[in-house]
Structures are given as structure tokens and as C-alpha cells.
Amino acid sequence: MIKCSNNGFPRIGADRELKKAVEAYWKGLSTEGQLQDIAADLRRRHWQVQKDAGLDIIPSNDFSFYDQMLDTSAMLGAVPARYGFTGGKVNLTTYFTMARGNDRKVAMEMTKWFDTNYHYIVPEFNVGQIFSLSTSKVIDQFNEARELGIITRPVLIGPVTYLALGKARPDCFDPLDLIDNAVEVYKEVLAKLKAAGADSVQIDEPILTIDTDARHIAAFDKAYREILGTINRPAIHLATYFGDISEHLPMLAKFNFDFIHLDLDRAPEQLNAALKTLPAKTGLSLGVISGRNIWKANLAALYQKLKPILADRGSRNIIIAPSCSLQHSPVDLGRESALAPEIKEKLAFAVQKLSEVKLLTAALNGEKSALEQIEKYSAVFNAKNAARFTDPAVTARIAAISPAMANRQSAYPQRRLTQEKTLGLPLLPTTTIGSFPQTPEIRKARADFKAGSIDMAAYEQSMRDEVARVVKFQEEIGLDVLVHGEPERNDMVEYFGQQLNGFAFTQFGWVQSYGSRCVKPPLIYGDVSRSAPMTVHWAKYAQSLSKKYVKGMLTGPVTILKWSFVREDQPLSVTANQIALAIRDEVADLEDAGINIIQIDEPAFREGMPLKTSQWKEYFDWAVNAFKLATCSVSDSTQIHTHMCYSDFNAIIDAIAALDADVISIEASRSDIKLLDVFNDFDYPNEIGPGVYDIHSPRIPEVEEMVELLEKMLKVIPAKQLWVNPDCGLKTRAWPETKAALINMVKAAETIRKRAK
Ligand code: GLN
Ligand code: ZN
């Protein structure tokens, strides 16, 4: 019999119960006991949902109060020295301090989990690092489920992935050197799980799907020789996800893993190789239901594809599964009551994906009723696409895209001369990134408008008042290029998605981003187009208030795409071009309305990069093209800006230059060293504003400090190319520090200008 399983269920709760409970605890509004009770209740409900869905294999230890990598650090006792952990068990206070810091201790670093929008806490290893078992969470939660009558398959992040994603502090050894010691703890955990009654344990090693080198493979070899070599352990289910592991199959074939899980959504081609290469005694877990997207699976097609392959599998054990943990998927579509029926019928969230796994498994096991259900279920795929999804006008526009549309009229040196004349900006022009503080008043006006207690006119008026205040402030402190402040925008993607065709919004489609923070990405279900200008009246109004230039402010196509759930029925490049054409129309309208400087933000440009370097070129080709398609319609005298929230351009500086924006603002204040290196080696051709202060903290930078930073920058970036700006938008800041910091920033620019004379 083929079994059905899950690799991880979203822990946040359909109502974001976990977020609310954790935040209440942080605020001191509840006790640890109350928090633990809510968590236990959530786990119970989630196990029950999975049991009700008919799964044979249900995970445990997929729950976390903050992050599963942080849980692993706690399990191993890998607590950086500054948190004062002296052995024994890592308690909840230490755990949360590691994640969030406190007024005396900085938090551990956080970064993106592979190519997802989930962020993990980066393990940090000190010199002389010793691991020892320091939490019993994985065993406790196995026992907790067992007491509820469910024998789960506990999930652990594998030691190689865990160490490979960590950092040595100071950076003087390779974390993978710690593998032997880590494995000792894993073996202890596995023995305890075995004793508690676990038959099987899922060990996640997604590191195998990215660029690995000899160090990874050596560590992997050591770790699994040791783990698989022990008698006293449950069966080992090695889980890989987010990509292809074909290149490692010959190596994996030498081990006697009980099961290997493959992400067949991302990399379906690896199945045949796995069947051929792996020994028959290694079972296969087929991750065929996407854990990363929100569309129904085409079960009939999957059935047709898998049936002949599985008929041929001999004695090999097979499990059907989602492609990865469902933590990257919203919880339950059942709660959505506002989606159009023809959109809703195409969707599946975590709960629905479990039913898909079950149904497909039952059909593959030859259950007749399941087969019939699959046929019916798949009718949505065969139904002709409704007008709602495809728009012939968009198809025609895409077909008519010419290479010339993605190039400016003149090359940058020529544009520069034109812009110098027409814009007449000073040396080292000062500007900001777009947003100003989203004050409680702004949020209240938006909430009132949503609730219907104020009307559209009243809402718009209060936003206009805010724009006027912000413009006046910027003039007073002497900024050179102004912004309107973005008070009317709830979110830089949602704001545009709500005005574009082809986008839909859920009520409860939350996905964990990090810790207690959840995001609700829009979904792109159909052809994207713009019916009417989206930002022009705001830009015009703001510009009418000042003689200085006010930047038009848009979100770029790559970021809109990356921060949404996307269609799978056409290449990403096509969807990107559709969005690009809509933005292109907006850019043209802004230019026609007399806006001479237009910024198109692409903070997600780098995170769109595929995990494997071999795929970068293809990505950059379409991503750069989409940005240029969106921006290149303008005349030479219109200045195009872009903004990205990072400064690690080592791998992508060529692509950044290829965007050919006249000006790019980036983050730099937190990591100027790396950045300066890049610009030392590469002559960036256009203008650039490396952020001179960090907006992520309320700290007010001194004038002198920014002067020094600018001087450092001037060593690698010619003065004529340098802009002066903070490193990101100011919406999360409060006014007092914003004012003080910007006043100092303008002074710093003036100081340098005087010296240059
Ligand atoms: N223009 C946006 C802002 O200032 C950019 C935000 C971002 O880079 N994430 O808020
Ligand atoms: Zn930013």
C-alpha cells in the first residue's frame, strides 16, 4: 500500500492564534503557562485536522514558538555567550531573547530560508563551541501526540543543513567542523525518540538542493554514516525540498536511508533518476503537492503520470506527500468567504492540500471512489479558462513587445548631460526612499474608512493633508528631491495589486514570515493589466505643492511578482512582463503629468534569484528585462530611480548595472565594508545613493558620523555619482527621530559640498 503523509503543518493557526498568544506573552499580558496551553491546544487541533484528513503519517516538532532553526540551536545548546546560558535546559526567556534581543543584548541574526519568504534565526557558533542536548521539545511533543492517540513522525532539521546555514563568531572556523559533536546530540535525540515509541523520524536536509561543495558532502557523509550506523534509532526519512538532488543520488545510494523525500513539484525530473539510482530498499516519498503555492493540484494528471511508474516499482515503499512543509502555505481555504467562486474553486491551502495528498494516494492504491472523485475534482483544470483569467488584449500586448521598448532613448552618459541641464540638482543631492512615518492618525483614518465610518472624500482629504505636511517638512529642512510620503499605501505590493486586474486578495491567507510576523500575499490569478492611473493624482498633488522635484513612487514588476502567489500556467517571465507593461503605463502617465523623477522600487530583486547559480542567468535575463520594460518609455530628461534594501551586490552587480536606472538607492549603513569592496572592483556607471543611516533603529545618527561615511564612499564612488539618502523608507519610524536624523543628514551633505569647493 502507498501511504500518505505530511512534512509539516503551519503552526500559526487559522486565526493567527500563535501570533496573538506569543505577542501577548511578550507584552506581559499572559503567563508562560497560558502561552503553553494555547500552543498545546493548537498542536492538538492541527494533529486532529491531519488525522481527520486520513493521513497515515503525521509530523510532530513542526510546531515552534519562533523558528525551527532557533529550536535546533536550543536543542543543541548552541546559545551564544552573550545570553548567559550556563547549561541545563534552555528556557523560554533565553529562547525569545536569542530571537528578539532585549535592551542589553542584541538578537541573533535573521535571514531568508532558502528561496521562501520565511526567515530563520542564523545559528551562531563561538570558539570552543560544545553542543549538548538542551531541550526536550522534540521528545515532549512526540509524547504529547502519543497521549492523544497519534503516533507522529517527528521532524528535525538535519545537522548538515543546520551547521551549513550557521555562522562562526568570530569568523575563524567552518561551522561544518562541528559535525561530529552535533551528531552525538542527534544520536541521543534519536535514541530517546526510539525509546518513546517513534518508528520513524524525518530529518530535513534541504541543503542538498542548493550549490554544495566538498565540505558539505564530507560532513554529510560523516553525519549519516554515524546516524544510520547506530542500531538504537527509528527509521530515517531524509527530506529534501526546494529543488533537485539528482547530482547527489549516487552518493545517497551508498547509504541505507529508509526513505528519501523528493520535491517533485519544483524538480519533477529527479523522480526517474531516483528510481534508477537508489536501491529498492530505500523508500521514496514523492512530494507532488506544492507546499509553496495556493493552487489546486491537477490530481488527474498526477495520477496518470505516477500510475505507470508506481506499477513498476517492485518492492519499493512509496509515500505521497506535499513537496515541502506546508508552513509556507496559508492554513485553510474554507474560511474565505469573499473570493469569487471561479477563483476559489482553483485554490487549495494547507488543509485542502492534505485532502489532495489523501485522494491521490487512495486513487493510486486503486480505490475506485477516489478515482471518480479525482476525475470530478480535475474538472476545474479542463474547464475553459474564463474571461476572468485571460485577456486577449494583454496577450496581444505581450506579443507586441519589442527589444527597443526595454531600452532608454540614449545611453546613460548622454542622459546624464540632459538631466544635469534640465533638473539642475546640486552635487550630492539629498533625498529619502519614499515613505514617511505611518502615524497612528494615518492608520486610524484607513481603519475608519475600511469600517465605513468615514467616506472616501474624508479619507482622501486626510491623506492629502498628510502629503502637504510631509512636503512642507522636506522643504523646511532643505532636502533636494522630495517625496509625497506614501501615507495612502498600506503595503507597497498590495496597494498596486488592489488596483490591477488579475489580482485577488484573501481574508485569512496568512503565512509566517518570521517569528510572530505573518504576511498575506496577494494572488495573481489572471492576466495583469491596469484599467486606470494608480498614483498619478497623488503625485500631481504633491508636485503642485513645491517648486522642488517630487519623485513619483512605484513598486517594480519583480517585487510585485515575488511578493505574490503566482500563476503556474505560464512562465514567471510572462507574468513579470504583464506587470511591467502595467507599470510602464503608469510611468508614462506620471511623465505626462509633469513628474520628472520617478522611482520604481525593487527590494525583492535579489531574493528572486534561484538557489542554484546555474539558473541565475536565466533569471536575470527576464528580471532585468521586466524592470527595463517598465521604466524605459521615458524621455532622456526624466530621471528613473530604483531602490533595493540591501547592499550585498557581490554576485549581482552586473545585473544591477544592467537595469540602467539613472539612480539607485541601496542599503549600506549597516554593512559598508562589503559594499565598498564591490565598488572598488566595479565601476558602477550610473548614480548611486548608498544609505548613510540605518532606518531600522530609532537611533539618531550624528552629522560627523554620516560625513565620515560619505567620505569613505567618495573614495570608491565619484562625487558626481553620489546621492545622500537613508537606507530605506521611513514608514516604521516615528517623527521625532525621523526629523532629527534627516536634519543631520542634510547637514552632512552640506558639509561635504563645502569641502568639495
Ligand atoms: N518606497 C518604499 C518606502 O519607502 C520602499 C520600501 C522598501 O524598500 N521596502 O517605504
Ligand atoms: Zn528599502
mmCIF file of C-alpha atoms and ligand atoms in Angstrom, residues 433-435 486 492 553 563 599 601 603 643 645 728-731, ligand 1:
data_model
loop_
_atom_site.group_PDB
_atom_site.id
_atom_site.type_symbol
_atom_site.label_atom_id
_atom_site.label_comp_id
_atom_site.label_asym_id
_atom_site.label_seq_id
_atom_site.Cartn_x
_atom_site.Cartn_y
_atom_site.Cartn_z
ATOM 1 C CA ILE A 433 13.350 56.491 -0.102
ATOM 2 C CA GLY A 434 9.650 57.245 -0.254
ATOM 3 C CA SER A 435 7.642 56.628 2.865
ATOM 4 C CA GLU A 486 3.132 57.265 0.766
ATOM 5 C CA MET A 492 3.868 48.534 -1.366
ATOM 6 C CA MET A 553 6.837 56.358 -6.446
ATOM 7 C CA TRP A 563 5.712 39.014 -3.030
ATOM 8 C CA GLN A 599 11.336 55.819 -8.551
ATOM 9 C CA ASP A 601 11.318 50.118 -6.049
ATOM 10 C CA PRO A 603 13.518 45.441 -2.927
ATOM 11 C CA HIS A 643 15.679 51.253 -4.603
ATOM 12 C CA CYS A 645 17.024 47.204 0.625
ATOM 13 C CA CYS A 728 15.178 52.525 3.330
ATOM 14 C CA GLY A 729 11.697 54.021 3.686
ATOM 15 C CA LEU A 730 10.785 55.708 6.968
ATOM 16 C CA LYS A 731 7.307 54.286 7.476
HETATM 17 N N1 GLN B 1 9.347 53.376 -1.319
HETATM 18 C C1 GLN B 1 9.216 52.392 -0.287
HETATM 19 C C2 GLN B 1 9.241 53.062 1.071
HETATM 20 O O1 GLN B 1 9.927 53.999 1.250
HETATM 21 C C3 GLN B 1 10.310 51.359 -0.364
HETATM 22 C C4 GLN B 1 10.117 50.267 0.657
HETATM 23 C C5 GLN B 1 11.115 49.150 0.590
HETATM 24 O O2 GLN B 1 12.174 49.297 0.064
HETATM 25 N N2 GLN B 1 10.797 48.008 1.122
HETATM 26 O O3 GLN B 1 8.622 52.630 2.001
#
